CSV table of C-alpha atoms in Angstrom, one decimal:
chain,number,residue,atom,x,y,z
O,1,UNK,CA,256.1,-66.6,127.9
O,2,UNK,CA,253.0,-68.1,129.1
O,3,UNK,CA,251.8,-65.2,130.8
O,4,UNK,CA,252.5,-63.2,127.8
O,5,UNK,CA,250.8,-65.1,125.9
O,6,UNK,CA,247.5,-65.2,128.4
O,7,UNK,CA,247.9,-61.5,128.3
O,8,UNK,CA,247.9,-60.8,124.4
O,9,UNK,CA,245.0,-63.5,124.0
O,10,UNK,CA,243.3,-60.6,126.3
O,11,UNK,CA,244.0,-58.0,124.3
O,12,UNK,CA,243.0,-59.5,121.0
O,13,UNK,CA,239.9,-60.0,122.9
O,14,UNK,CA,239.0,-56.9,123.5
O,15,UNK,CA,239.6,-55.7,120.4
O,16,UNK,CA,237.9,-58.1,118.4
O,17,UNK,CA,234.9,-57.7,121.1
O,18,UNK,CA,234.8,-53.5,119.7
O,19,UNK,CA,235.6,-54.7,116.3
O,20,UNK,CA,232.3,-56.9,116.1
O,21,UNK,CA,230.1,-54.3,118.0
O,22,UNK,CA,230.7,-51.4,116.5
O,23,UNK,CA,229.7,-52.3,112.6
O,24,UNK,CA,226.6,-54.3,114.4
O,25,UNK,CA,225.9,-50.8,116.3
O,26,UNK,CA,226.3,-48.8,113.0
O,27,UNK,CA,223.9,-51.3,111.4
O,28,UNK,CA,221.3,-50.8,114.9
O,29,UNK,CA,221.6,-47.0,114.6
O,30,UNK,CA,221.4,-46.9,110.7
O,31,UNK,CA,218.0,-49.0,110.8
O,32,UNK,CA,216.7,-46.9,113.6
O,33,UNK,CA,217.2,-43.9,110.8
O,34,UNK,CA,216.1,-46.0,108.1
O,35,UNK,CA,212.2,-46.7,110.2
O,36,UNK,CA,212.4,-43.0,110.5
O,37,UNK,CA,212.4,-42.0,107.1
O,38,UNK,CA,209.9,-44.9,105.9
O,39,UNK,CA,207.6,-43.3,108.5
O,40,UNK,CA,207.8,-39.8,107.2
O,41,UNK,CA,207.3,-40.8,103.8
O,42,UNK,CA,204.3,-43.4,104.5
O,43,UNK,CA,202.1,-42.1,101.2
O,44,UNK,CA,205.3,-43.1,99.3
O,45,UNK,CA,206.7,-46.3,100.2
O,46,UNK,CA,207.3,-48.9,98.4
O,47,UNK,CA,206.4,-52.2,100.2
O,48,UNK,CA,209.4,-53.9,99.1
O,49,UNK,CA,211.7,-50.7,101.2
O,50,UNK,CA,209.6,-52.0,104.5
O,51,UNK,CA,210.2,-55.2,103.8
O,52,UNK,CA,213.9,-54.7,103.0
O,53,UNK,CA,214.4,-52.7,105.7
O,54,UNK,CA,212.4,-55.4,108.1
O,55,UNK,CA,215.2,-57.9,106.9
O,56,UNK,CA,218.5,-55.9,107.4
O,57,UNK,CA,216.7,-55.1,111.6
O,58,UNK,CA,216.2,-59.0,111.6
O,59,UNK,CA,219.3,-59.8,110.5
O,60,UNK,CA,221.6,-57.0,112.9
O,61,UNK,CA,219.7,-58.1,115.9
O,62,UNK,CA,221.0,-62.1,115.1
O,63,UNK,CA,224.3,-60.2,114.5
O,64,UNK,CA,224.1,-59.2,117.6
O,65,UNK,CA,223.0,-62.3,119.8
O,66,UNK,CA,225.1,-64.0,118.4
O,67,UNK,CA,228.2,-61.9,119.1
O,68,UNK,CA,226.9,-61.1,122.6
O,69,UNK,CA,226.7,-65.7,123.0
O,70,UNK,CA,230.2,-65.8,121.4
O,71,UNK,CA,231.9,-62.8,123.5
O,72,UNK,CA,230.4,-64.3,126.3
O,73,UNK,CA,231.4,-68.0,125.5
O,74,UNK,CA,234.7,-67.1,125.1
O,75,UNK,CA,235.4,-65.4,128.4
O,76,UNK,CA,238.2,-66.9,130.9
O,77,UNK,CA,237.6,-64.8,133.6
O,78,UNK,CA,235.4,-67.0,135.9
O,79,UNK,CA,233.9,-63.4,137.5
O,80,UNK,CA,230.6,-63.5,138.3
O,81,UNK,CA,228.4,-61.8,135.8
O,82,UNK,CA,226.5,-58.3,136.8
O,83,UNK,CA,222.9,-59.4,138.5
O,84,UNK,CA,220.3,-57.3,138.1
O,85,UNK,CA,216.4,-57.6,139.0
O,86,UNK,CA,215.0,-59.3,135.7
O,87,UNK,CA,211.3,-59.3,134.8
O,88,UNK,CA,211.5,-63.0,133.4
O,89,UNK,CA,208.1,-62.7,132.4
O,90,UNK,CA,208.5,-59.8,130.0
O,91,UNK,CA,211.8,-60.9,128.7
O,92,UNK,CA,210.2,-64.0,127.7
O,93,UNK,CA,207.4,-62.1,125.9
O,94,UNK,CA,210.1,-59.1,124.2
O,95,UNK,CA,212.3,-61.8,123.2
O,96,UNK,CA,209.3,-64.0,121.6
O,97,UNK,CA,208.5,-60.9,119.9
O,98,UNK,CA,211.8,-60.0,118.7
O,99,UNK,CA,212.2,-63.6,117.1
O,100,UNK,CA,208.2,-64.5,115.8
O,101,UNK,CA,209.6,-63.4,112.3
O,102,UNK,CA,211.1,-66.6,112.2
O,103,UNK,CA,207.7,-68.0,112.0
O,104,UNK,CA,206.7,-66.6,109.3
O,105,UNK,CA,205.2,-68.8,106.0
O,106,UNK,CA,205.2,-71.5,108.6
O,107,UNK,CA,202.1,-73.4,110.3
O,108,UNK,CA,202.9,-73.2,113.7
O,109,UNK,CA,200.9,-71.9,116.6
O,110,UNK,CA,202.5,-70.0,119.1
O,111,UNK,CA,201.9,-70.4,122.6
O,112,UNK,CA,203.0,-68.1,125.2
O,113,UNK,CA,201.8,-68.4,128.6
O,114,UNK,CA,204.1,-66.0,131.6
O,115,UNK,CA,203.2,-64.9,134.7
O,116,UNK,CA,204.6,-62.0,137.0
O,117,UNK,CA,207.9,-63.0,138.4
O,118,UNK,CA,211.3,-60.9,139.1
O,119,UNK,CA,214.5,-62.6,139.9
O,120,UNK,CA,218.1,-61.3,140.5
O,121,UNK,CA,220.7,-62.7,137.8
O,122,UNK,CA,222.5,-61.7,134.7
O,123,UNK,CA,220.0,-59.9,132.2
O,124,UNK,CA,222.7,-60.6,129.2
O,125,UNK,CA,223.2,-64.4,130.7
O,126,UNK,CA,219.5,-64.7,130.7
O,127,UNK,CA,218.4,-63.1,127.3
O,128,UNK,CA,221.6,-65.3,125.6
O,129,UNK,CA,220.0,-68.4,126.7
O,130,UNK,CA,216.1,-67.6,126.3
O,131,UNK,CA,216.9,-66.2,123.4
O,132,UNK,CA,218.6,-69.1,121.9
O,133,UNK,CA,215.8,-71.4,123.1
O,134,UNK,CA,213.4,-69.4,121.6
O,135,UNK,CA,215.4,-69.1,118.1
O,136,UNK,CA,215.8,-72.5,117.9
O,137,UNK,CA,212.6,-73.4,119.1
O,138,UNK,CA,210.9,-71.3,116.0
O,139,UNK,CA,213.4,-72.5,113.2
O,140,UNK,CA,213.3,-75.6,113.6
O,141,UNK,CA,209.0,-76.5,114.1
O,142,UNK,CA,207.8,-75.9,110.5
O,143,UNK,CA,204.4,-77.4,111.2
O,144,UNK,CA,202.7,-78.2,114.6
O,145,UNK,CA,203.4,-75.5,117.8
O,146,UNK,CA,205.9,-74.0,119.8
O,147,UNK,CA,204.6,-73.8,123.6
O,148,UNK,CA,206.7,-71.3,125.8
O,149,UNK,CA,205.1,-71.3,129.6
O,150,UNK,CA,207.0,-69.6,132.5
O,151,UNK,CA,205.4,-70.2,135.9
O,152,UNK,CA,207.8,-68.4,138.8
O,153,UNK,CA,211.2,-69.5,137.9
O,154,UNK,CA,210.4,-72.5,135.6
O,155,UNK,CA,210.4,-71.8,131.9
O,156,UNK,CA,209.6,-75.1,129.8
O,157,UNK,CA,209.5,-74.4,125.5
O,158,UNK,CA,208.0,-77.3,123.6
O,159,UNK,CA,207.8,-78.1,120.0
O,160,UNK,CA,204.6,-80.1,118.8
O,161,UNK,CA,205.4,-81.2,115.7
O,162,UNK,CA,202.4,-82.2,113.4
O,163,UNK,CA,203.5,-84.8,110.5
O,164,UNK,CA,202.5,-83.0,107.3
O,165,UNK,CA,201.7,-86.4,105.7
O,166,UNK,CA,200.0,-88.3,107.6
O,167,UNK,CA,196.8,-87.0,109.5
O,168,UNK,CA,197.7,-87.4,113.0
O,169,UNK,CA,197.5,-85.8,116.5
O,170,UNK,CA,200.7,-83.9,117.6
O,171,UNK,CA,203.3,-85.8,118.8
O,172,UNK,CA,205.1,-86.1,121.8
O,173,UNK,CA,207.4,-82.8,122.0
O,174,UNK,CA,210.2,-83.2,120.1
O,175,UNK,CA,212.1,-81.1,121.7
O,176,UNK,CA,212.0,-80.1,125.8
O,177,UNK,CA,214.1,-77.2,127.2
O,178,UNK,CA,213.6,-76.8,131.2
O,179,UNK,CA,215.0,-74.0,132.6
O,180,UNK,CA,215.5,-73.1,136.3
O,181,UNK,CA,216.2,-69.3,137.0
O,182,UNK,CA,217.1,-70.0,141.0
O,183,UNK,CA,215.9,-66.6,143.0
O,184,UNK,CA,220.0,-65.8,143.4
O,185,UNK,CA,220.4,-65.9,139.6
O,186,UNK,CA,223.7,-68.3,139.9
O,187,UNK,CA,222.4,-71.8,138.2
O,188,UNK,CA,221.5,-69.4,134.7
């Protein structure tokens, strides 16, 4: 019975894992479309369609991070995740890009400081966790900065927040991630 039970947990898995991604795919494909058409018809559009379109692409990529963290959360296999050879340098930067919307109307200052540097681990394992750092990182600093610096395999992101009231230096980081991307990938 246990077993059964192991193996129908499994199942349901797997096809709640296609039964996320494929509406989040249709959405990804459909905005791809959507960009498309607003670029063929550039005289004509409407700000409002970019900026309507700009919010369904934000909102499908969340979709899918955050189905990619919760497929991958809920995993009981204890295999070891594919490695591949990651440029952590220009994740950090794609991935900053990907999320600056979230900055938007705010006063923050963005700081991004990478250097060259490859390592071997998980690319989804490593763009899950970066990219929830960053995320939460840029919604939560309204006012102050956000300093991501990667130097070899250490990644630090600080918040600065400045007090909106009072006319002060920034604080001491709110917030501190470290993150050590060992050359074999395994401690990510």
């Amino acid at each position: 019975p246990l077993r059964r039970q192991r193996q129908m947990c499994i199942r349901d898995r797997r096809y709640t894992s296609h039964e996320l991604r494929t509406p989040i795919s249709v959405i990804r494909n459909n905005i791809e479309l959507q960009y498309k058409v607003l670029q063929q018809t550039a005289s004509s559009l409407n700000p409002m369609q970019r900026d309507i379109a700009d919010r369904i692409d934000r909102a499908s990529i969340t979709m899918q991070h955050l189905t990619e963290t919760l497929l991958w959360l809920s995993r009981e296999d204890h295999e070891k995740l594919p490695e591949s050879v990651v440029e952590i340098d220009k994740l950090l930067l794609e991935i900053t890009a990907e999320m600056r919307y979230l900055l938007r109307d705010k006063t923050v200052e963005l700081i991004v400081e990478t250097h060259p540097y490859q390592c071997s681990i998980s690319a989804v394992a490593a763009r899950i966790v970066l990219g929830n750092l960053i995320r939460n990182a840029f919604q939560h600093t309204w006012e102050g900065q956000v300093i991501i610096s990667q130097q070899g395999s250490q990644i630090s992101i600080v918040n600065r927040q400045f007090n909106a009231d009072i006319d002060v230096a920034p604080t001491e980081p709110v917030s501190y991630t470290h993150l050590r991307a060992h050359e074999t990938g395994r401690n990510l």
